PDB file of N, CA and C in Angstrom:
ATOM      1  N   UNK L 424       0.855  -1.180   0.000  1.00  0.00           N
ATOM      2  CA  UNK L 424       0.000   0.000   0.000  1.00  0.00           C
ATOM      3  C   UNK L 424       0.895   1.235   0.000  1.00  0.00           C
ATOM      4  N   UNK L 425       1.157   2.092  -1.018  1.00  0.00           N
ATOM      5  CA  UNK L 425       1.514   3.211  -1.511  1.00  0.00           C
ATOM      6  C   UNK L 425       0.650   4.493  -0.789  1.00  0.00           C
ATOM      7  N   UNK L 426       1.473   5.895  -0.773  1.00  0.00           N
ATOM      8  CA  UNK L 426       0.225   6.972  -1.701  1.00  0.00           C
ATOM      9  C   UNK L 426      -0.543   7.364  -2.464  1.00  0.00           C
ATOM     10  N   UNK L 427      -0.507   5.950  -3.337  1.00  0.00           N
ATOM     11  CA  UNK L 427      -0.738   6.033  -4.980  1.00  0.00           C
ATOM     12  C   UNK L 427      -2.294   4.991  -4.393  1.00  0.00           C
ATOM     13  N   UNK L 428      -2.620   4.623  -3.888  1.00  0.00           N
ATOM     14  CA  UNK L 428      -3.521   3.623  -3.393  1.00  0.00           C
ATOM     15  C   UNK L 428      -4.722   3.729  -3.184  1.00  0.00           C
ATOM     16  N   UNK L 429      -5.954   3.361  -3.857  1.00  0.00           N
ATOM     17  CA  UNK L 429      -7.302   3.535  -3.376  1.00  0.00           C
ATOM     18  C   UNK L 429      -7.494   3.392  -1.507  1.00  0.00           C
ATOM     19  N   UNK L 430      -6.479   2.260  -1.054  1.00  0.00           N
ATOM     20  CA  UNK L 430      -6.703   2.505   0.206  1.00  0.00           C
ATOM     21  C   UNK L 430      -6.472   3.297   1.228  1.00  0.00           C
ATOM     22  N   UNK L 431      -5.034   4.008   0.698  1.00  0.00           N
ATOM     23  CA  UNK L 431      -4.575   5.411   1.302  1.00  0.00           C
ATOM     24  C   UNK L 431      -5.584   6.711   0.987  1.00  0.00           C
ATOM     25  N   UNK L 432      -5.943   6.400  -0.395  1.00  0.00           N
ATOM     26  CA  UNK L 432      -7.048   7.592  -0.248  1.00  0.00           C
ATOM     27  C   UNK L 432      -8.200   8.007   0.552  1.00  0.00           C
ATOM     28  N   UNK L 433      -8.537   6.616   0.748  1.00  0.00           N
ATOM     29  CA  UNK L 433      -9.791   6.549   1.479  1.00  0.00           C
ATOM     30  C   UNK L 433      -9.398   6.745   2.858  1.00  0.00           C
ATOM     31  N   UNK L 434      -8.231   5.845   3.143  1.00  0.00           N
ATOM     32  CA  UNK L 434      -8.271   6.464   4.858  1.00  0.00           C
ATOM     33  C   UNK L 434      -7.418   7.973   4.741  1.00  0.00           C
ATOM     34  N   UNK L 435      -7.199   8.585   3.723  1.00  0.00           N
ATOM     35  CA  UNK L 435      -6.798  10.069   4.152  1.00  0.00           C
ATOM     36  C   UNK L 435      -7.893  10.984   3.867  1.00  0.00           C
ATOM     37  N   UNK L 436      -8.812  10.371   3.054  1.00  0.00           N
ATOM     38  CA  UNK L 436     -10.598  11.637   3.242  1.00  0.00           C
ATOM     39  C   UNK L 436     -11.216  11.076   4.415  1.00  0.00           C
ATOM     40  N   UNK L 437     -11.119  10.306   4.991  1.00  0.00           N
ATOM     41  CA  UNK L 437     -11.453   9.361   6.297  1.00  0.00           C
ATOM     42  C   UNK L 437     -11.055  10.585   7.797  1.00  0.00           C
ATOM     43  N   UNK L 438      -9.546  10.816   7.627  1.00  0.00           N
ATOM     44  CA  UNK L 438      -8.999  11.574   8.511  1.00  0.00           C
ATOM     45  C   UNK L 438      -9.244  13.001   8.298  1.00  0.00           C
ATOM     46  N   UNK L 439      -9.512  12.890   7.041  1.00  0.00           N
ATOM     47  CA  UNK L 439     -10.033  14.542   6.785  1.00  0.00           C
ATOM     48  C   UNK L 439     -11.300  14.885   6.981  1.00  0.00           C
ATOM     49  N   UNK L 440     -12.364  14.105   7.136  1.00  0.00           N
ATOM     50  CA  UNK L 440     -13.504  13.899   7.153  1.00  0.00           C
ATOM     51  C   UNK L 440     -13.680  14.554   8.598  1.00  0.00           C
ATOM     52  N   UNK L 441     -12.748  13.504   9.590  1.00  0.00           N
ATOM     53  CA  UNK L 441     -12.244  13.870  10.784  1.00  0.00           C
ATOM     54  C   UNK L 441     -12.407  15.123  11.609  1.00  0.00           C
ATOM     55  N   UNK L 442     -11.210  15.655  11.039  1.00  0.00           N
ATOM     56  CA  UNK L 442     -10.546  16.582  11.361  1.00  0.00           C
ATOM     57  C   UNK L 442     -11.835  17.923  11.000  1.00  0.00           C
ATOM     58  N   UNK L 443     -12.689  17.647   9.764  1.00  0.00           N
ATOM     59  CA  UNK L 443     -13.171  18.150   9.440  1.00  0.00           C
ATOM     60  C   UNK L 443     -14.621  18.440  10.618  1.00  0.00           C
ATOM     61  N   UNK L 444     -14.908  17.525  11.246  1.00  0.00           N
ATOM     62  CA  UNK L 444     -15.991  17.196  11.885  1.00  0.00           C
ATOM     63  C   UNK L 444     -15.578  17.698  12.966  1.00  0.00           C
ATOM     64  N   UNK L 445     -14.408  17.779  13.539  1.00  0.00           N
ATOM     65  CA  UNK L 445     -13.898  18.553  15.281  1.00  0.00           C
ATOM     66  C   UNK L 445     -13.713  20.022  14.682  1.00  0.00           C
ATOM     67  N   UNK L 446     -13.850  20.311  13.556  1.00  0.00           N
ATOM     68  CA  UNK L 446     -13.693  21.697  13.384  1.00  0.00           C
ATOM     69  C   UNK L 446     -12.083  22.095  13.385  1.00  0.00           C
ATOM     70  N   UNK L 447     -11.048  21.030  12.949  1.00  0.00           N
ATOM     71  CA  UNK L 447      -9.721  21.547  13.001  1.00  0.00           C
ATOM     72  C   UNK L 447      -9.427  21.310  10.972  1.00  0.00           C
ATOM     73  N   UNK L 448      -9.753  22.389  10.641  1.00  0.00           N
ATOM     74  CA  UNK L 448      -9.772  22.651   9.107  1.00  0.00           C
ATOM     75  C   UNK L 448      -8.735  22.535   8.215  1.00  0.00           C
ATOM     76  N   UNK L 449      -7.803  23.395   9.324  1.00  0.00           N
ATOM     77  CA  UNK L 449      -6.217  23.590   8.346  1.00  0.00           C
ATOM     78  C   UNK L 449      -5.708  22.289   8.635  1.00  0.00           C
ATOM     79  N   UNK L 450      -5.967  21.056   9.749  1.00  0.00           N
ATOM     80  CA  UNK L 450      -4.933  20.001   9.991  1.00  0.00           C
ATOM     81  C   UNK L 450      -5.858  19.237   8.609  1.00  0.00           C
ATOM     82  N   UNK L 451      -7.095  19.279   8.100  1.00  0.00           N
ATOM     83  CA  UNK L 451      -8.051  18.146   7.427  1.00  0.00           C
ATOM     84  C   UNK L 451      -7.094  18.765   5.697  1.00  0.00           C
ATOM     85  N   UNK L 452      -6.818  19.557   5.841  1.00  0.00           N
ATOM     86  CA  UNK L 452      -5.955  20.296   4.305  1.00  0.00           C
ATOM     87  C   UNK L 452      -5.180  19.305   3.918  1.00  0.00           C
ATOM     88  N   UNK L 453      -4.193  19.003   4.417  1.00  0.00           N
ATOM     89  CA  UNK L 453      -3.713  18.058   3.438  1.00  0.00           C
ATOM     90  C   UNK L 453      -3.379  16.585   3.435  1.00  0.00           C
ATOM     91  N   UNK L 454      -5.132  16.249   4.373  1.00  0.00           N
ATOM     92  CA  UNK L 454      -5.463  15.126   4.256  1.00  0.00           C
ATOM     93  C   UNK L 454      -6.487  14.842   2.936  1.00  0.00           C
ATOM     94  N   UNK L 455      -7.112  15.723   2.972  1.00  0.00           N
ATOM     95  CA  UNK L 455      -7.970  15.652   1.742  1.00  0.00           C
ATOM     96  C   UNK L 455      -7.314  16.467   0.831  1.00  0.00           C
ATOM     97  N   UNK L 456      -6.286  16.649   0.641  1.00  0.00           N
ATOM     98  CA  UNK L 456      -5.100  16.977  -0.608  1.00  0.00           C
ATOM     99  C   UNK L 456      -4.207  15.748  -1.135  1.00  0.00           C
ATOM    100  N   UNK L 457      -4.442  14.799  -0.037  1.00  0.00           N
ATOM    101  CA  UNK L 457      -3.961  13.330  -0.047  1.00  0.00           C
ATOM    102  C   UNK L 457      -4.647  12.825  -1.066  1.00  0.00           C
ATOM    103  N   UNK L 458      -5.745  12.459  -0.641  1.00  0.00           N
ATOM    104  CA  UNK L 458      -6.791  11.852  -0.820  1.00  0.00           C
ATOM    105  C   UNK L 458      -7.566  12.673  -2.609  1.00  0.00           C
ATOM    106  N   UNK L 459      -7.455  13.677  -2.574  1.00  0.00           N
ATOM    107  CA  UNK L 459      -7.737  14.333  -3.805  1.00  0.00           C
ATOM    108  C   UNK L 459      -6.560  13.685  -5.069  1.00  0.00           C
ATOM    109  N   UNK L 460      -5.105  13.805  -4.769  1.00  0.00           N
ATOM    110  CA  UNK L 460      -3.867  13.203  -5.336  1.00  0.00           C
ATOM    111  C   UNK L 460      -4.343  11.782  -6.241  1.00  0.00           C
ATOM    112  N   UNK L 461      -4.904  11.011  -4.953  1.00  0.00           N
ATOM    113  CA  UNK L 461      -5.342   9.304  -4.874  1.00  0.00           C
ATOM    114  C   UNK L 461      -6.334   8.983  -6.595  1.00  0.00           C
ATOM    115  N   UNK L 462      -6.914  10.376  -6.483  1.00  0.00           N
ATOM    116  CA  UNK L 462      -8.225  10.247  -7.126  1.00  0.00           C
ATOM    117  C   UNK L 462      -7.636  10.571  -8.341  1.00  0.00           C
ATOM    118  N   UNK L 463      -6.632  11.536  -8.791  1.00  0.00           N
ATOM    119  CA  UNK L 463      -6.490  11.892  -9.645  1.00  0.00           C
ATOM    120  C   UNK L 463      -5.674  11.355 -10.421  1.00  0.00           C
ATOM    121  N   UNK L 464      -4.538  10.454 -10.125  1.00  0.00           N
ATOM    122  CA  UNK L 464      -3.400   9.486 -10.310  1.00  0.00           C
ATOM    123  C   UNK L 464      -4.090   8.608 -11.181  1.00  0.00           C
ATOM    124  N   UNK L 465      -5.378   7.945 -10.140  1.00  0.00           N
ATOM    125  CA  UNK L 465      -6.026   6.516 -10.229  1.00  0.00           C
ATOM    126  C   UNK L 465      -6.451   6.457 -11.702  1.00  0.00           C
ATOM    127  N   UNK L 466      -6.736   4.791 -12.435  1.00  0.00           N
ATOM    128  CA  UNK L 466      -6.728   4.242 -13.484  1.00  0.00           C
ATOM    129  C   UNK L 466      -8.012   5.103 -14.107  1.00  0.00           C
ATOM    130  N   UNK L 467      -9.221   5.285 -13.325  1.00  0.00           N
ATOM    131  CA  UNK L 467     -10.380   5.546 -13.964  1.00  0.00           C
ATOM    132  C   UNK L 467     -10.792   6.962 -12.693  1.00  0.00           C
ATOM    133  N   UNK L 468     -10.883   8.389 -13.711  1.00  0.00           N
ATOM    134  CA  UNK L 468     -11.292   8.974 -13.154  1.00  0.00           C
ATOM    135  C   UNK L 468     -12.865   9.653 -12.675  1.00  0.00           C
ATOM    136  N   UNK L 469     -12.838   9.982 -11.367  1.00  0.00           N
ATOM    137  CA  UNK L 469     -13.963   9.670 -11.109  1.00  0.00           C
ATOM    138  C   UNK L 469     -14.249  11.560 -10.485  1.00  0.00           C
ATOM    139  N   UNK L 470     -14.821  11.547 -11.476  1.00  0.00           N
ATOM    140  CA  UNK L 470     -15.283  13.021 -11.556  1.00  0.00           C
ATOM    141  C   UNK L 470     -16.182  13.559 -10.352  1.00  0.00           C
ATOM    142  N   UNK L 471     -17.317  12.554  -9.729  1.00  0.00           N
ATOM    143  CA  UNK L 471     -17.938  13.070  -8.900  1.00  0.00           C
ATOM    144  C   UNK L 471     -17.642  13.401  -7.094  1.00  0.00           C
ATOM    145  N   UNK L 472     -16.373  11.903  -7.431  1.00  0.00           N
ATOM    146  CA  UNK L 472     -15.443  12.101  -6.129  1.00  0.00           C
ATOM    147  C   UNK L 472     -14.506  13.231  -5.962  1.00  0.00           C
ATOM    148  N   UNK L 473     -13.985  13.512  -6.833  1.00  0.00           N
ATOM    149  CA  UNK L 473     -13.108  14.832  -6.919  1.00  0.00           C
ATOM    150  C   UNK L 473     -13.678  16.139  -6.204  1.00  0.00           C
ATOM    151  N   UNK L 474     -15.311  16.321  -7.333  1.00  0.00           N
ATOM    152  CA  UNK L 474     -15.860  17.381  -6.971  1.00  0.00           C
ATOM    153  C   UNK L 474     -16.304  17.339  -5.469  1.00  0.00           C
ATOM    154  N   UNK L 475     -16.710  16.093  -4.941  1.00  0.00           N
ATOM    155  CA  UNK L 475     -16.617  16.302  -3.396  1.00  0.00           C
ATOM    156  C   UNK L 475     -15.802  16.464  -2.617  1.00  0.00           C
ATOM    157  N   UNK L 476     -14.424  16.141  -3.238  1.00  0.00           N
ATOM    158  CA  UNK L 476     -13.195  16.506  -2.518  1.00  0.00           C
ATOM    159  C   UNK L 476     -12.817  17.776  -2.314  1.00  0.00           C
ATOM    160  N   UNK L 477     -13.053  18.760  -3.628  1.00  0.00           N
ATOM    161  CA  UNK L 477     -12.724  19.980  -3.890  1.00  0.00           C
ATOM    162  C   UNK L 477     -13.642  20.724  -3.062  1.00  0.00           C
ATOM    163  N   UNK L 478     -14.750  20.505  -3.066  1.00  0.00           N
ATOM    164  CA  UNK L 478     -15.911  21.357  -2.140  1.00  0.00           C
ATOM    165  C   UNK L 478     -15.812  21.084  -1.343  1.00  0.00           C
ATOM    166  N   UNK L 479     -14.705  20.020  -0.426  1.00  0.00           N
ATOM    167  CA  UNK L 479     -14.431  20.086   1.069  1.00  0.00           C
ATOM    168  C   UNK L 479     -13.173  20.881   1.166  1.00  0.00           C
ATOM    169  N   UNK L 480     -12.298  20.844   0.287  1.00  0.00           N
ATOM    170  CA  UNK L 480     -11.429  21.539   0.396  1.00  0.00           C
ATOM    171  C   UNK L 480     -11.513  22.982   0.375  1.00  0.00           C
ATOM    172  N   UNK L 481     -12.334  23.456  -0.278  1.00  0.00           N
ATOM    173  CA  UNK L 481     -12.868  24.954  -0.403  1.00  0.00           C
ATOM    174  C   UNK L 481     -13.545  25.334   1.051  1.00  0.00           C
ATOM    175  N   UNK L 482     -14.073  24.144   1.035  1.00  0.00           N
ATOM    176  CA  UNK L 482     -14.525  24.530   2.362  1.00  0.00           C
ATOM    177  C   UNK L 482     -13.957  24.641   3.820  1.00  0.00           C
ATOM    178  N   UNK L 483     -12.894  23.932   3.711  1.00  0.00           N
ATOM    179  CA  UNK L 483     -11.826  24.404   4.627  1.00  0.00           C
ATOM    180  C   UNK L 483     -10.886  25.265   4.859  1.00  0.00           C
ATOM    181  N   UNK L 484     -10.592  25.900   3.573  1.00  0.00           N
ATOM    182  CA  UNK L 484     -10.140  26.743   3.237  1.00  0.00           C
ATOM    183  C   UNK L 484     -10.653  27.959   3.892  1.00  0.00           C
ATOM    184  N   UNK L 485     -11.828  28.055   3.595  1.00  0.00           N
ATOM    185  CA  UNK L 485     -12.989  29.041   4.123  1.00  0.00           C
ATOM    186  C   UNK L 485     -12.973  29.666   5.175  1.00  0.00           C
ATOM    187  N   UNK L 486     -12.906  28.094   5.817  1.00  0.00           N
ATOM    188  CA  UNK L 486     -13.274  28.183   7.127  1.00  0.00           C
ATOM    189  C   UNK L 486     -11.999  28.499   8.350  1.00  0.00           C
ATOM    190  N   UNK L 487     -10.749  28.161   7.172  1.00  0.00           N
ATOM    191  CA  UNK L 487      -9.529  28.325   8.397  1.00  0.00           C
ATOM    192  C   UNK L 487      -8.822  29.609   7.690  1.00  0.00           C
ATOM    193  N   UNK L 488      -9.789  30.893   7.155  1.00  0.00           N
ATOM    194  CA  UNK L 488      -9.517  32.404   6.667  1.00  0.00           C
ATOM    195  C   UNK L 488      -8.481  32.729   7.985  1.00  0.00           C
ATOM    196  N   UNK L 489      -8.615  32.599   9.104  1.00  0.00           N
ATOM    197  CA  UNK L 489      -7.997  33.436  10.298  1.00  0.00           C
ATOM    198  C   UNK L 489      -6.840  32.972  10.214  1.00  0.00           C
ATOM    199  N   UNK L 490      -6.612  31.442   9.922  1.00  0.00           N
ATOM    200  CA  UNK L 490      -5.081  30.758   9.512  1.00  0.00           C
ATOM    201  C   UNK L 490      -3.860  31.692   9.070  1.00  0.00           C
ATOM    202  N   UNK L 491      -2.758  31.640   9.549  1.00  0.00           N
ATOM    203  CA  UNK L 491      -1.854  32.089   8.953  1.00  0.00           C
ATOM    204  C   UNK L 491      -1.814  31.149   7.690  1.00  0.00           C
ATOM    205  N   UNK L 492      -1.797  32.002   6.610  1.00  0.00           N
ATOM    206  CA  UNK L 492      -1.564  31.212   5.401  1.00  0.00           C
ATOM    207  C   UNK L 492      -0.073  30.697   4.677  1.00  0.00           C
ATOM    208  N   UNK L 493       0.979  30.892   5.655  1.00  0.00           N
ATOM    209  CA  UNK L 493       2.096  30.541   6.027  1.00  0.00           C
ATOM    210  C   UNK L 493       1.851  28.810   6.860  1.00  0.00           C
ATOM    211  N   UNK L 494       0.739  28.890   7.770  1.00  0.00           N
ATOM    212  CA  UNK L 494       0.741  27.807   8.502  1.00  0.00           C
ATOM    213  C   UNK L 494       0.019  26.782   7.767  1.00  0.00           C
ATOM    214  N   UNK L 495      -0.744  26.798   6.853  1.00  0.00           N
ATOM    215  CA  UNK L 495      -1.566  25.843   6.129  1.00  0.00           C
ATOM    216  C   UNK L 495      -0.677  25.026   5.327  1.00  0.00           C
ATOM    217  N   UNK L 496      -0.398  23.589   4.917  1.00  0.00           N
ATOM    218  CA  UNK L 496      -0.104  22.824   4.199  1.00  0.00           C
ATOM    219  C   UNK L 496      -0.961  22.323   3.336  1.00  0.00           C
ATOM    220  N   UNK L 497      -0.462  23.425   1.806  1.00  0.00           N
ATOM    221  CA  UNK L 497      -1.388  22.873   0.502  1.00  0.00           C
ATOM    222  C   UNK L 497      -0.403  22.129  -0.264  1.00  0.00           C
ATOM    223  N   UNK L 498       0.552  21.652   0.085  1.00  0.00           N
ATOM    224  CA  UNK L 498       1.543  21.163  -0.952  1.00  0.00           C
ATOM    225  C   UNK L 498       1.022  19.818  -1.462  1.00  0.00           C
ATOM    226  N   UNK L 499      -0.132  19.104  -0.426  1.00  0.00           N
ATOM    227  CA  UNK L 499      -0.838  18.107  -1.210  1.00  0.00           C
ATOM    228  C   UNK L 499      -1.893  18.313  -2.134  1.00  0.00           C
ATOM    229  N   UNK L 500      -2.576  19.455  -2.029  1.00  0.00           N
ATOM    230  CA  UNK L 500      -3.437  19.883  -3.036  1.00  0.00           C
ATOM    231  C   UNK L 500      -2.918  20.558  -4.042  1.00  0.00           C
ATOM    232  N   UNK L 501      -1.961  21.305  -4.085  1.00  0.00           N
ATOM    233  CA  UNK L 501      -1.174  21.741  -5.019  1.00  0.00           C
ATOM    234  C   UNK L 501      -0.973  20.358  -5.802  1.00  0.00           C
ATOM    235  N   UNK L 502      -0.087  19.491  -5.377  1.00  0.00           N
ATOM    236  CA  UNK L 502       0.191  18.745  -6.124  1.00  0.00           C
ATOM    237  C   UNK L 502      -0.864  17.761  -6.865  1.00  0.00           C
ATOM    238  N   UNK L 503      -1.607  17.595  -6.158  1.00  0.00           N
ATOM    239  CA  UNK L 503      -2.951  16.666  -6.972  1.00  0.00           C
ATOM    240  C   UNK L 503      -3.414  17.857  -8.193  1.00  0.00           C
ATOM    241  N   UNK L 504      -3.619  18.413  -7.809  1.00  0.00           N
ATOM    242  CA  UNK L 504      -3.878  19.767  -9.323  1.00  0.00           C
ATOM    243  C   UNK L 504      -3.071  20.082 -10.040  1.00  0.00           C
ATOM    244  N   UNK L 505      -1.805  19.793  -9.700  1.00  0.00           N
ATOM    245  CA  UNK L 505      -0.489  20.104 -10.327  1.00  0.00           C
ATOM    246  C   UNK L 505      -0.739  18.477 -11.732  1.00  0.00           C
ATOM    247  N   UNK L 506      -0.935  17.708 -11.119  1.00  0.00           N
ATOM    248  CA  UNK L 506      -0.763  16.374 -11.742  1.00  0.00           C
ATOM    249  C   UNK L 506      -2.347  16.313 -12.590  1.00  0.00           C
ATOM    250  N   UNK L 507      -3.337  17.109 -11.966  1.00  0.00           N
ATOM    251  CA  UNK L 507      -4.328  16.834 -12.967  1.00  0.00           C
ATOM    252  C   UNK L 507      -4.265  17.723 -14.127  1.00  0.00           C
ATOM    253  N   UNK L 508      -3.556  18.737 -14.691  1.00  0.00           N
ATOM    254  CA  UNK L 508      -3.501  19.924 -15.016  1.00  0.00           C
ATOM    255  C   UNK L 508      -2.612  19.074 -16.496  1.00  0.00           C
ATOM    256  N   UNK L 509      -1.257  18.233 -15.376  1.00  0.00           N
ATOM    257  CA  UNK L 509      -0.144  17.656 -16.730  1.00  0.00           C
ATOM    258  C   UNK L 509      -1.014  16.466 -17.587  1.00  0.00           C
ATOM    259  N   UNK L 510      -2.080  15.568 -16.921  1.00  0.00           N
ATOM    260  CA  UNK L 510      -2.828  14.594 -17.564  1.00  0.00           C
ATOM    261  C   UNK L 510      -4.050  14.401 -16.939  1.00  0.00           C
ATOM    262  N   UNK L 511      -5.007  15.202 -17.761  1.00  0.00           N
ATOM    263  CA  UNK L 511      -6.105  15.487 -17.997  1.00  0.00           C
ATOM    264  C   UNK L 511      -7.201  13.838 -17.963  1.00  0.00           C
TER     265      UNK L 511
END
């Protein structure tokens, strides 16, 4: 089991889901930047999972505005968009 893994994905929107649910936003960032990566890599893309990924991610985003944006880790969402951007 990789990063590259349907099963890592799932338990990193799992933890983001989490994190998301105690109200700690910026730690759920780049669990569901994980987990967004998972989706986008994978053999068959699945368009409707993404968009729920992204609208949690926006939504955390949102929600952790007061965040130093120095303190947030997007380097996993960066990179899942980075990689959907090179193969479409």
């Amino acid at each position: 089991v990789g990063k590259r893994s349907p099963l890592f994905g799932m338990q990193a929107w799992a933890c983001g889901n989490l994190r998301c649910a105690e109200g700690r936003y910026a730690e759920a960032l780049p669990l569901l930047g994980e987990a967004l990566y998972v989706e986008v890599v994978s053999d068959g893309l699945s368009v409707s999972e993404m968009s729920k990924l992204m609208d949690q991610i926006l939504v955390c985003l949102q929600e952790s505005r007061g965040a130093q944006e120095s303190a947030l880790d997007l380097e996993p969402v960066e990179r899942a968009l980075e990689a959907l951007l090179e193969d479409p």
